Every structure is written in C-alpha cells, then in structure tokens.
mmCIF file of N, CA and C in Angstrom:
data_model
loop_
_atom_site.group_PDB
_atom_site.id
_atom_site.type_symbol
_atom_site.label_atom_id
_atom_site.label_comp_id
_atom_site.label_asym_id
_atom_site.label_seq_id
_atom_site.Cartn_x
_atom_site.Cartn_y
_atom_site.Cartn_z
ATOM 1 N N MET A 31 79.343 72.569 88.139
ATOM 2 C CA MET A 31 79.824 73.319 89.284
ATOM 3 C C MET A 31 80.858 72.529 90.066
ATOM 4 N N GLU A 32 80.613 71.212 90.216
ATOM 5 C CA GLU A 32 81.564 70.378 90.955
ATOM 6 C C GLU A 32 82.927 70.358 90.271
ATOM 7 N N THR A 33 82.934 70.319 88.927
ATOM 8 C CA THR A 33 84.183 70.325 88.173
ATOM 9 C C THR A 33 84.955 71.606 88.452
ATOM 10 N N ARG A 34 84.255 72.743 88.529
ATOM 11 C CA ARG A 34 84.914 74.015 88.811
ATOM 12 C C ARG A 34 85.535 73.992 90.207
ATOM 13 N N ILE A 35 84.825 73.466 91.188
ATOM 14 C CA ILE A 35 85.345 73.412 92.555
ATOM 15 C C ILE A 35 86.612 72.555 92.607
ATOM 16 N N VAL A 36 86.592 71.400 91.938
ATOM 17 C CA VAL A 36 87.764 70.528 91.907
ATOM 18 C C VAL A 36 88.919 71.235 91.216
ATOM 19 N N MET A 37 88.643 71.911 90.089
ATOM 20 C CA MET A 37 89.680 72.643 89.372
ATOM 21 C C MET A 37 90.294 73.708 90.270
ATOM 22 N N GLU A 38 89.458 74.487 90.957
ATOM 23 C CA GLU A 38 89.956 75.533 91.845
ATOM 24 C C GLU A 38 90.796 74.937 92.971
ATOM 25 N N GLN A 39 90.371 73.804 93.528
ATOM 26 C CA GLN A 39 91.150 73.147 94.576
ATOM 27 C C GLN A 39 92.515 72.711 94.047
ATOM 28 N N ASN A 40 92.550 72.199 92.825
ATOM 29 C CA ASN A 40 93.823 71.790 92.226
ATOM 30 C C ASN A 40 94.728 72.987 91.967
ATOM 31 N N ILE A 41 94.153 74.088 91.530
ATOM 32 C CA ILE A 41 94.950 75.297 91.314
ATOM 33 C C ILE A 41 95.516 75.794 92.639
ATOM 34 N N VAL A 42 94.732 75.771 93.691
ATOM 35 C CA VAL A 42 95.222 76.193 95.009
ATOM 36 C C VAL A 42 96.377 75.291 95.460
ATOM 37 N N LYS A 43 96.282 73.993 95.209
ATOM 38 C CA LYS A 43 97.389 73.085 95.555
ATOM 39 C C LYS A 43 98.660 73.486 94.827
ATOM 40 N N ILE A 44 98.518 73.830 93.553
ATOM 41 C CA ILE A 44 99.685 74.255 92.777
ATOM 42 C C ILE A 44 100.246 75.549 93.352
ATOM 43 N N LEU A 45 99.365 76.517 93.607
ATOM 44 C CA LEU A 45 99.804 77.795 94.190
ATOM 45 C C LEU A 45 100.547 77.566 95.507
ATOM 46 N N ASP A 46 100.011 76.689 96.338
ATOM 47 C CA ASP A 46 100.601 76.433 97.652
ATOM 48 C C ASP A 46 101.977 75.772 97.566
ATOM 49 N N HIS A 47 102.293 75.131 96.439
ATOM 50 C CA HIS A 47 103.554 74.400 96.316
ATOM 51 C C HIS A 47 104.584 75.065 95.407
ATOM 52 N N HIS A 48 104.298 76.245 94.917
ATOM 53 C CA HIS A 48 105.255 76.913 94.033
ATOM 54 C C HIS A 48 105.533 78.326 94.513
ATOM 55 N N GLU A 49 106.799 78.618 94.581
ATOM 56 C CA GLU A 49 107.243 79.904 95.112
ATOM 57 C C GLU A 49 107.270 81.004 94.047
ATOM 58 N N TYR A 50 107.383 80.614 92.776
ATOM 59 C CA TYR A 50 107.521 81.593 91.696
ATOM 60 C C TYR A 50 106.481 81.371 90.605
ATOM 61 N N CYS A 51 106.232 82.434 89.860
ATOM 62 C CA CYS A 51 105.379 82.331 88.678
ATOM 63 C C CYS A 51 105.979 83.202 87.588
ATOM 64 N N ALA A 52 105.593 82.931 86.357
ATOM 65 C CA ALA A 52 105.887 83.831 85.250
ATOM 66 C C ALA A 52 104.736 84.836 85.240
ATOM 67 N N PHE A 53 105.070 86.110 85.329
ATOM 68 C CA PHE A 53 104.078 87.181 85.422
ATOM 69 C C PHE A 53 104.201 88.059 84.187
ATOM 70 N N ALA A 54 103.117 88.169 83.424
ATOM 71 C CA ALA A 54 103.141 88.948 82.183
ATOM 72 C C ALA A 54 102.233 90.169 82.304
ATOM 73 N N THR A 55 102.781 91.298 81.897
ATOM 74 C CA THR A 55 102.023 92.544 81.795
ATOM 75 C C THR A 55 102.018 92.934 80.316
ATOM 76 N N VAL A 56 101.422 94.077 80.027
ATOM 77 C CA VAL A 56 101.416 94.596 78.665
ATOM 78 C C VAL A 56 102.146 95.928 78.676
ATOM 79 N N GLU A 57 103.143 96.027 77.796
ATOM 80 C CA GLU A 57 103.887 97.284 77.635
ATOM 81 C C GLU A 57 103.642 97.755 76.205
ATOM 82 N N GLY A 58 102.903 98.858 76.071
ATOM 83 C CA GLY A 58 102.457 99.262 74.742
ATOM 84 C C GLY A 58 101.456 98.217 74.279
ATOM 85 N N ASN A 59 101.739 97.575 73.167
ATOM 86 C CA ASN A 59 100.883 96.490 72.678
ATOM 87 C C ASN A 59 101.560 95.132 72.772
ATOM 88 N N LYS A 60 102.660 95.055 73.519
ATOM 89 C CA LYS A 60 103.428 93.813 73.565
ATOM 90 C C LYS A 60 103.450 93.229 74.977
ATOM 91 N N PRO A 61 103.411 91.887 75.075
ATOM 92 C CA PRO A 61 103.511 91.266 76.394
ATOM 93 C C PRO A 61 104.937 91.385 76.925
ATOM 94 N N LYS A 62 105.042 91.458 78.230
ATOM 95 C CA LYS A 62 106.351 91.531 78.888
ATOM 96 C C LYS A 62 106.286 90.610 80.099
ATOM 97 N N GLN A 63 107.210 89.643 80.178
ATOM 98 C CA GLN A 63 107.200 88.666 81.260
ATOM 99 C C GLN A 63 108.411 88.805 82.151
ATOM 100 N N ARG A 64 108.200 88.361 83.395
ATOM 101 C CA ARG A 64 109.285 88.258 84.349
ATOM 102 C C ARG A 64 108.874 87.233 85.390
ATOM 103 N N TYR A 65 109.861 86.658 86.080
ATOM 104 C CA TYR A 65 109.558 85.765 87.193
ATOM 105 C C TYR A 65 109.359 86.590 88.442
ATOM 106 N N MET A 66 108.368 86.189 89.227
ATOM 107 C CA MET A 66 108.108 86.886 90.480
ATOM 108 C C MET A 66 107.751 85.877 91.559
ATOM 109 N N MET A 67 108.040 86.263 92.803
ATOM 110 C CA MET A 67 107.621 85.437 93.926
ATOM 111 C C MET A 67 106.106 85.495 94.018
ATOM 112 N N LEU A 68 105.528 84.361 94.328
ATOM 113 C CA LEU A 68 104.089 84.171 94.314
ATOM 114 C C LEU A 68 103.584 83.979 95.734
ATOM 115 N N TYR A 69 102.528 84.705 96.090
ATOM 116 C CA TYR A 69 101.895 84.575 97.400
ATOM 117 C C TYR A 69 100.407 84.354 97.171
ATOM 118 N N ASN A 70 99.794 83.569 98.037
ATOM 119 C CA ASN A 70 98.359 83.363 97.864
ATOM 120 C C ASN A 70 97.693 83.060 99.192
ATOM 121 N N ARG A 71 96.408 83.329 99.200
ATOM 122 C CA ARG A 71 95.474 82.915 100.240
ATOM 123 C C ARG A 71 94.340 82.269 99.474
ATOM 124 N N GLY A 72 94.421 80.957 99.310
ATOM 125 C CA GLY A 72 93.463 80.298 98.434
ATOM 126 C C GLY A 72 93.689 80.791 97.013
ATOM 127 N N LEU A 73 92.618 81.193 96.344
ATOM 128 C CA LEU A 73 92.737 81.720 94.978
ATOM 129 C C LEU A 73 92.989 83.230 94.934
ATOM 130 N N SER A 74 93.158 83.843 96.086
ATOM 131 C CA SER A 74 93.552 85.259 96.112
ATOM 132 C C SER A 74 95.068 85.290 95.920
ATOM 133 N N ILE A 75 95.507 85.892 94.833
ATOM 134 C CA ILE A 75 96.908 85.848 94.430
ATOM 135 C C ILE A 75 97.529 87.231 94.578
ATOM 136 N N TYR A 76 98.747 87.239 95.133
ATOM 137 C CA TYR A 76 99.449 88.490 95.411
ATOM 138 C C TYR A 76 100.896 88.383 94.961
ATOM 139 N N LEU A 77 101.447 89.509 94.553
ATOM 140 C CA LEU A 77 102.850 89.643 94.219
ATOM 141 C C LEU A 77 103.360 90.891 94.943
ATOM 142 N N ILE A 78 104.641 90.923 95.240
ATOM 143 C CA ILE A 78 105.242 92.067 95.924
ATOM 144 C C ILE A 78 106.178 92.770 94.952
ATOM 145 N N THR A 79 106.153 94.093 94.968
ATOM 146 C CA THR A 79 107.065 94.829 94.096
ATOM 147 C C THR A 79 107.360 96.207 94.661
ATOM 148 N N ASP A 80 108.261 96.882 93.996
ATOM 149 C CA ASP A 80 108.626 98.259 94.322
ATOM 150 C C ASP A 80 107.782 99.184 93.446
ATOM 151 N N ARG A 81 107.204 100.183 94.054
ATOM 152 C CA ARG A 81 106.364 101.145 93.328
ATOM 153 C C ARG A 81 107.100 101.773 92.151
ATOM 154 N N LYS A 82 108.426 101.853 92.217
ATOM 155 C CA LYS A 82 109.212 102.531 91.186
ATOM 156 C C LYS A 82 109.581 101.648 89.993
ATOM 157 N N THR A 83 109.028 100.430 89.921
ATOM 158 C CA THR A 83 109.389 99.531 88.825
ATOM 159 C C THR A 83 108.564 99.801 87.574
ATOM 160 N N HIS A 84 109.089 99.296 86.465
ATOM 161 C CA HIS A 84 108.365 99.445 85.191
ATOM 162 C C HIS A 84 107.032 98.719 85.221
ATOM 163 N N LYS A 85 106.970 97.594 85.940
ATOM 164 C CA LYS A 85 105.704 96.839 85.941
ATOM 165 C C LYS A 85 104.574 97.654 86.535
ATOM 166 N N VAL A 86 104.868 98.511 87.516
ATOM 167 C CA VAL A 86 103.818 99.365 88.094
ATOM 168 C C VAL A 86 103.338 100.366 87.044
ATOM 169 N N GLU A 87 104.262 100.942 86.302
ATOM 170 C CA GLU A 87 103.873 101.853 85.211
ATOM 171 C C GLU A 87 103.007 101.118 84.190
ATOM 172 N N GLU A 88 103.421 99.896 83.839
ATOM 173 C CA GLU A 88 102.667 99.108 82.865
ATOM 174 C C GLU A 88 101.257 98.808 83.380
ATOM 175 N N LEU A 89 101.144 98.462 84.650
ATOM 176 C CA LEU A 89 99.837 98.137 85.241
ATOM 177 C C LEU A 89 98.933 99.360 85.327
ATOM 178 N N GLU A 90 99.524 100.524 85.548
ATOM 179 C CA GLU A 90 98.717 101.749 85.575
ATOM 180 C C GLU A 90 98.153 102.051 84.195
ATOM 181 N N GLU A 91 98.885 101.666 83.150
ATOM 182 C CA GLU A 91 98.420 101.860 81.767
ATOM 183 C C GLU A 91 97.422 100.784 81.350
ATOM 184 N N ASN A 92 97.687 99.540 81.787
ATOM 185 C CA ASN A 92 96.863 98.411 81.369
ATOM 186 C C ASN A 92 96.900 97.362 82.485
ATOM 187 N N PRO A 93 95.812 97.141 83.209
ATOM 188 C CA PRO A 93 95.819 96.229 84.358
ATOM 189 C C PRO A 93 95.693 94.745 84.007
ATOM 190 N N HIS A 94 95.634 94.387 82.712
ATOM 191 C CA HIS A 94 95.467 92.993 82.313
ATOM 192 C C HIS A 94 96.796 92.242 82.433
ATOM 193 N N VAL A 95 96.740 91.081 83.100
ATOM 194 C CA VAL A 95 97.945 90.305 83.362
ATOM 195 C C VAL A 95 97.687 88.821 83.111
ATOM 196 N N SER A 96 98.781 88.076 83.067
ATOM 197 C CA SER A 96 98.716 86.629 82.955
ATOM 198 C C SER A 96 99.795 86.036 83.857
ATOM 199 N N LEU A 97 99.444 84.936 84.526
ATOM 200 C CA LEU A 97 100.397 84.209 85.365
ATOM 201 C C LEU A 97 100.446 82.764 84.904
ATOM 202 N N LEU A 98 101.635 82.194 84.914
ATOM 203 C CA LEU A 98 101.826 80.800 84.557
ATOM 204 C C LEU A 98 102.659 80.172 85.665
ATOM 205 N N PHE A 99 102.191 79.038 86.193
ATOM 206 C CA PHE A 99 102.920 78.420 87.303
ATOM 207 C C PHE A 99 102.611 76.942 87.405
ATOM 208 N N GLY A 100 103.500 76.231 88.071
ATOM 209 C CA GLY A 100 103.247 74.840 88.385
ATOM 210 C C GLY A 100 104.064 73.829 87.632
ATOM 211 N N TYR A 101 104.795 74.206 86.608
ATOM 212 C CA TYR A 101 105.506 73.214 85.819
ATOM 213 C C TYR A 101 106.912 72.949 86.347
ATOM 214 N N GLU A 102 107.539 73.949 86.925
ATOM 215 C CA GLU A 102 108.914 73.808 87.409
ATOM 216 C C GLU A 102 108.976 72.987 88.701
ATOM 217 N N ASN A 103 110.127 72.462 89.008
ATOM 218 C CA ASN A 103 110.377 71.710 90.254
ATOM 219 C C ASN A 103 109.449 70.518 90.434
ATOM 220 N N GLY A 104 109.090 69.869 89.383
ATOM 221 C CA GLY A 104 108.177 68.727 89.505
ATOM 222 C C GLY A 104 106.757 69.219 89.658
ATOM 223 N N SER A 105 105.875 68.613 88.985
ATOM 224 C CA SER A 105 104.494 69.069 88.959
ATOM 225 C C SER A 105 103.702 68.516 90.136
ATOM 226 N N VAL A 106 103.009 69.377 90.827
ATOM 227 C CA VAL A 106 102.068 68.977 91.864
ATOM 228 C C VAL A 106 100.698 69.307 91.304
ATOM 229 N N GLU A 107 99.935 68.298 90.952
ATOM 230 C CA GLU A 107 98.599 68.489 90.382
ATOM 231 C C GLU A 107 98.622 69.193 89.026
ATOM 232 N N GLY A 108 99.723 69.132 88.263
ATOM 233 C CA GLY A 108 99.769 69.723 86.937
ATOM 234 C C GLY A 108 100.252 71.162 86.949
ATOM 235 N N TRP A 109 99.760 71.937 85.999
ATOM 236 C CA TRP A 109 100.130 73.352 85.923
ATOM 237 C C TRP A 109 98.884 74.180 85.660
ATOM 238 N N ALA A 110 99.034 75.503 85.816
ATOM 239 C CA ALA A 110 97.879 76.394 85.635
ATOM 240 C C ALA A 110 98.304 77.726 85.042
ATOM 241 N N GLU A 111 97.341 78.338 84.395
ATOM 242 C CA GLU A 111 97.501 79.687 83.856
ATOM 243 C C GLU A 111 96.300 80.501 84.333
ATOM 244 N N ILE A 112 96.580 81.706 84.772
ATOM 245 C CA ILE A 112 95.506 82.599 85.210
ATOM 246 C C ILE A 112 95.653 83.919 84.477
ATOM 247 N N GLU A 113 94.576 84.350 83.854
ATOM 248 C CA GLU A 113 94.499 85.690 83.276
ATOM 249 C C GLU A 113 93.591 86.500 84.183
ATOM 250 N N GLY A 114 93.918 87.761 84.348
ATOM 251 C CA GLY A 114 93.083 88.576 85.212
ATOM 252 C C GLY A 114 93.457 90.035 85.139
ATOM 253 N N THR A 115 92.946 90.766 86.101
ATOM 254 C CA THR A 115 93.306 92.169 86.239
ATOM 255 C C THR A 115 94.076 92.328 87.535
ATOM 256 N N CYS A 116 94.956 93.294 87.537
ATOM 257 C CA CYS A 116 95.841 93.500 88.676
ATOM 258 C C CYS A 116 95.636 94.905 89.231
ATOM 259 N N SER A 117 95.486 94.960 90.544
ATOM 260 C CA SER A 117 95.408 96.270 91.197
ATOM 261 C C SER A 117 96.597 96.417 92.128
ATOM 262 N N ILE A 118 97.002 97.657 92.326
ATOM 263 C CA ILE A 118 98.114 97.985 93.214
ATOM 264 C C ILE A 118 97.501 98.438 94.524
ATOM 265 N N THR A 119 97.820 97.720 95.598
ATOM 266 C CA THR A 119 97.197 98.042 96.874
ATOM 267 C C THR A 119 98.227 98.445 97.916
ATOM 268 N N ASN A 120 97.831 99.341 98.774
ATOM 269 C CA ASN A 120 98.646 99.742 99.915
ATOM 270 C C ASN A 120 98.040 99.225 101.211
ATOM 271 N N ASP A 121 97.176 98.211 101.116
ATOM 272 C CA ASP A 121 96.497 97.646 102.277
ATOM 273 C C ASP A 121 97.515 97.280 103.360
ATOM 274 N N GLY A 122 97.412 97.934 104.504
ATOM 275 C CA GLY A 122 98.361 97.735 105.598
ATOM 276 C C GLY A 122 98.395 96.310 106.110
ATOM 277 N N GLU A 123 97.240 95.659 106.206
ATOM 278 C CA GLU A 123 97.200 94.278 106.709
ATOM 279 C C GLU A 123 97.928 93.345 105.746
ATOM 280 N N LEU A 124 97.730 93.515 104.443
ATOM 281 C CA LEU A 124 98.428 92.680 103.460
ATOM 282 C C LEU A 124 99.927 92.948 103.487
ATOM 283 N N ARG A 125 100.299 94.208 103.595
ATOM 284 C CA ARG A 125 101.724 94.564 103.632
ATOM 285 C C ARG A 125 102.403 93.924 104.839
ATOM 286 N N GLU A 126 101.763 93.933 105.981
ATOM 287 C CA GLU A 126 102.301 93.288 107.189
ATOM 288 C C GLU A 126 102.357 91.776 106.999
ATOM 289 N N HIS A 127 101.289 91.204 106.478
ATOM 290 C CA HIS A 127 101.192 89.751 106.327
ATOM 291 C C HIS A 127 102.311 89.192 105.443
ATOM 292 N N PHE A 128 102.604 89.862 104.327
ATOM 293 C CA PHE A 128 103.576 89.337 103.379
ATOM 294 C C PHE A 128 105.006 89.800 103.638
ATOM 295 N N TRP A 129 105.197 90.714 104.563
ATOM 296 C CA TRP A 129 106.531 91.246 104.845
ATOM 297 C C TRP A 129 107.483 90.124 105.272
ATOM 298 N N LYS A 130 108.704 90.174 104.720
ATOM 299 C CA LYS A 130 109.759 89.228 105.076
ATOM 300 C C LYS A 130 111.020 90.023 105.398
ATOM 301 N N PRO A 131 111.812 89.542 106.347
ATOM 302 C CA PRO A 131 113.047 90.261 106.691
ATOM 303 C C PRO A 131 113.965 90.506 105.492
ATOM 304 N N GLU A 132 113.983 89.583 104.529
ATOM 305 C CA GLU A 132 114.861 89.780 103.371
ATOM 306 C C GLU A 132 114.435 90.967 102.501
ATOM 307 N N PHE A 133 113.215 91.465 102.681
ATOM 308 C CA PHE A 133 112.783 92.648 101.939
ATOM 309 C C PHE A 133 113.533 93.905 102.386
ATOM 310 N N LYS A 134 114.205 93.835 103.554
ATOM 311 C CA LYS A 134 114.939 95.003 104.065
ATOM 312 C C LYS A 134 116.050 95.442 103.122
ATOM 313 N N ALA A 135 116.463 94.567 102.207
ATOM 314 C CA ALA A 135 117.461 94.946 101.210
ATOM 315 C C ALA A 135 116.906 95.992 100.244
ATOM 316 N N SER A 136 115.567 96.036 100.109
ATOM 317 C CA SER A 136 114.929 96.954 99.161
ATOM 318 C C SER A 136 114.010 97.979 99.811
ATOM 319 N N PHE A 137 113.483 97.667 101.006
ATOM 320 C CA PHE A 137 112.491 98.529 101.653
ATOM 321 C C PHE A 137 112.855 98.746 103.120
ATOM 322 N N THR A 138 112.427 99.860 103.671
ATOM 323 C CA THR A 138 112.726 100.147 105.080
ATOM 324 C C THR A 138 111.841 99.356 106.033
ATOM 325 N N GLY A 139 110.695 98.915 105.557
ATOM 326 C CA GLY A 139 109.769 98.150 106.390
ATOM 327 C C GLY A 139 108.428 98.067 105.700
ATOM 328 N N PRO A 140 107.439 97.416 106.344
ATOM 329 C CA PRO A 140 106.131 97.270 105.707
ATOM 330 C C PRO A 140 105.409 98.588 105.474
ATOM 331 N N GLU A 141 105.852 99.655 106.142
ATOM 332 C CA GLU A 141 105.219 100.978 105.944
ATOM 333 C C GLU A 141 105.866 101.765 104.811
ATOM 334 N N ASP A 142 106.977 101.273 104.268
ATOM 335 C CA ASP A 142 107.691 101.968 103.191
ATOM 336 C C ASP A 142 106.711 102.233 102.046
ATOM 337 N N PRO A 143 106.576 103.475 101.612
ATOM 338 C CA PRO A 143 105.602 103.792 100.549
ATOM 339 C C PRO A 143 105.922 103.134 99.203
ATOM 340 N N ASP A 144 107.165 102.704 99.007
ATOM 341 C CA ASP A 144 107.531 102.042 97.759
ATOM 342 C C ASP A 144 107.236 100.545 97.778
ATOM 343 N N TYR A 145 106.941 99.996 98.953
ATOM 344 C CA TYR A 145 106.608 98.571 99.100
ATOM 345 C C TYR A 145 105.118 98.418 98.827
ATOM 346 N N VAL A 146 104.783 97.770 97.695
ATOM 347 C CA VAL A 146 103.377 97.607 97.337
ATOM 348 C C VAL A 146 103.046 96.146 97.060
ATOM 349 N N VAL A 147 101.787 95.836 97.247
ATOM 350 C CA VAL A 147 101.262 94.501 96.991
ATOM 351 C C VAL A 147 100.408 94.579 95.727
ATOM 352 N N LEU A 148 100.674 93.673 94.808
ATOM 353 C CA LEU A 148 99.857 93.558 93.598
ATOM 354 C C LEU A 148 98.832 92.460 93.850
ATOM 355 N N LYS A 149 97.572 92.762 93.607
ATOM 356 C CA LYS A 149 96.487 91.809 93.848
ATOM 357 C C LYS A 149 95.881 91.425 92.503
ATOM 358 N N ILE A 150 95.858 90.122 92.238
ATOM 359 C CA ILE A 150 95.349 89.615 90.967
ATOM 360 C C ILE A 150 93.914 89.132 91.143
ATOM 361 N N LYS A 151 93.023 89.623 90.284
ATOM 362 C CA LYS A 151 91.633 89.155 90.268
ATOM 363 C C LYS A 151 91.468 88.274 89.025
ATOM 364 N N PRO A 152 91.325 86.947 89.215
ATOM 365 C CA PRO A 152 91.204 86.050 88.068
ATOM 366 C C PRO A 152 89.954 86.327 87.227
ATOM 367 N N ILE A 153 90.147 86.273 85.908
ATOM 368 C CA ILE A 153 89.057 86.391 84.947
ATOM 369 C C ILE A 153 88.917 85.074 84.185
ATOM 370 N N ARG A 154 90.051 84.416 83.966
ATOM 371 C CA ARG A 154 90.080 83.134 83.242
ATOM 372 C C ARG A 154 91.150 82.255 83.879
ATOM 373 N N MET A 155 90.804 80.999 84.158
ATOM 374 C CA MET A 155 91.762 80.065 84.734
ATOM 375 C C MET A 155 91.767 78.788 83.916
ATOM 376 N N ILE A 156 92.966 78.278 83.679
ATOM 377 C CA ILE A 156 93.137 77.010 82.981
ATOM 378 C C ILE A 156 93.972 76.109 83.881
ATOM 379 N N HIS A 157 93.508 74.888 84.049
ATOM 380 C CA HIS A 157 94.272 73.897 84.798
ATOM 381 C C HIS A 157 94.482 72.689 83.900
ATOM 382 N N VAL A 158 95.738 72.248 83.791
ATOM 383 C CA VAL A 158 96.051 71.034 83.045
ATOM 384 C C VAL A 158 96.658 70.058 84.039
ATOM 385 N N SER A 159 95.992 68.936 84.240
ATOM 386 C CA SER A 159 96.437 67.945 85.219
ATOM 387 C C SER A 159 97.680 67.216 84.716
ATOM 388 N N GLU A 160 98.303 66.464 85.603
ATOM 389 C CA GLU A 160 99.499 65.700 85.245
ATOM 390 C C GLU A 160 99.240 64.742 84.096
ATOM 391 N N ASN A 161 98.011 64.233 83.981
ATOM 392 C CA ASN A 161 97.681 63.303 82.891
ATOM 393 C C ASN A 161 97.175 64.024 81.634
ATOM 394 N N GLY A 162 97.250 65.355 81.613
ATOM 395 C CA GLY A 162 96.893 66.122 80.424
ATOM 396 C C GLY A 162 95.447 66.569 80.333
ATOM 397 N N GLU A 163 94.640 66.266 81.335
ATOM 398 C CA GLU A 163 93.242 66.709 81.335
ATOM 399 C C GLU A 163 93.198 68.229 81.505
ATOM 400 N N ARG A 164 92.426 68.876 80.648
ATOM 401 C CA ARG A 164 92.362 70.345 80.660
ATOM 402 C C ARG A 164 90.990 70.815 81.137
ATOM 403 N N HIS A 165 91.021 71.785 82.057
ATOM 404 C CA HIS A 165 89.788 72.405 82.562
ATOM 405 C C HIS A 165 89.942 73.914 82.460
ATOM 406 N N GLU A 166 88.861 74.592 82.088
ATOM 407 C CA GLU A 166 88.910 76.049 81.936
ATOM 408 C C GLU A 166 87.703 76.675 82.611
ATOM 409 N N TRP A 167 87.929 77.820 83.235
ATOM 410 C CA TRP A 167 86.882 78.606 83.870
ATOM 411 C C TRP A 167 87.036 80.037 83.400
ATOM 412 N N ILE A 168 85.941 80.633 82.972
ATOM 413 C CA ILE A 168 85.934 82.036 82.551
ATOM 414 C C ILE A 168 84.860 82.751 83.345
ATOM 415 N N GLU A 169 85.204 83.898 83.899
ATOM 416 C CA GLU A 169 84.258 84.687 84.692
ATOM 417 C C GLU A 169 83.084 85.112 83.847
#
C-alpha cells in the first residue's frame, strides 16, 4: 500500500509540472492520439475540448482512453501513463474553475454549451522513475 501511495504522489508531481499530455482515444478499432492541455486536482485529471470535435464522437462510442505525460521538457519524477475511462461533463463548477480568457477564441464563456470538460477515471497507472524503476497500479 505504501508503494502505491508513493507512486500516486510521484504521478501527481508529474501532472503538476506538465502542461500537455498525449491523449489517445479509439476510433473504430484504431487508436488516435493528439496533444492536449492537461489539468488536474491531484489524481483527478481533466481535459478541455469543444463538444463538436471528433474526440467527443469517439468518446461517445468508446470511453476508453490513454494518457502519456512527463517526458518532455525535462523529467520531473520520471514519466507516467494512465489508462482509464473518460466522461464528458457539463459540471458548472469545473467549467468555471478551468476557464481561461484565451478560451474566448473558441467559446463565448464558461456557460457556452460547446465548452466541455473531459474527466478521466484511472483504471491502470504506470510510473517510471528517472532511474528506470517501474511501478504499476491496476484498479
């Protein structure tokens, strides 16, 4: 249990120090990746997108996702991969919390119906430390 707590703390450190992640969805039977801005509250992971994007269609068909982060811009506590399920939320508090003025280029405001928050629920997490030590957690 202690190893899991340390691993989770290291993953949170990585999340806190990286602005982007590689985000993979499934389109048909094939993986599809893109870079996305990464937001978190501890191990609660969020992404922002437009409801009209292909990724929303893909998530409605198949909610299984994968995120990879931590290797770019110098490693802080190594890197991590998270597999999980993704839900599309219209939670007003989350929309307000993550809203940034630069989003005005795409959305009218945090109430814009096309502005959605993607919430990732981890099912499997892998952390590889800077020295190559690997830790894995599966729900």
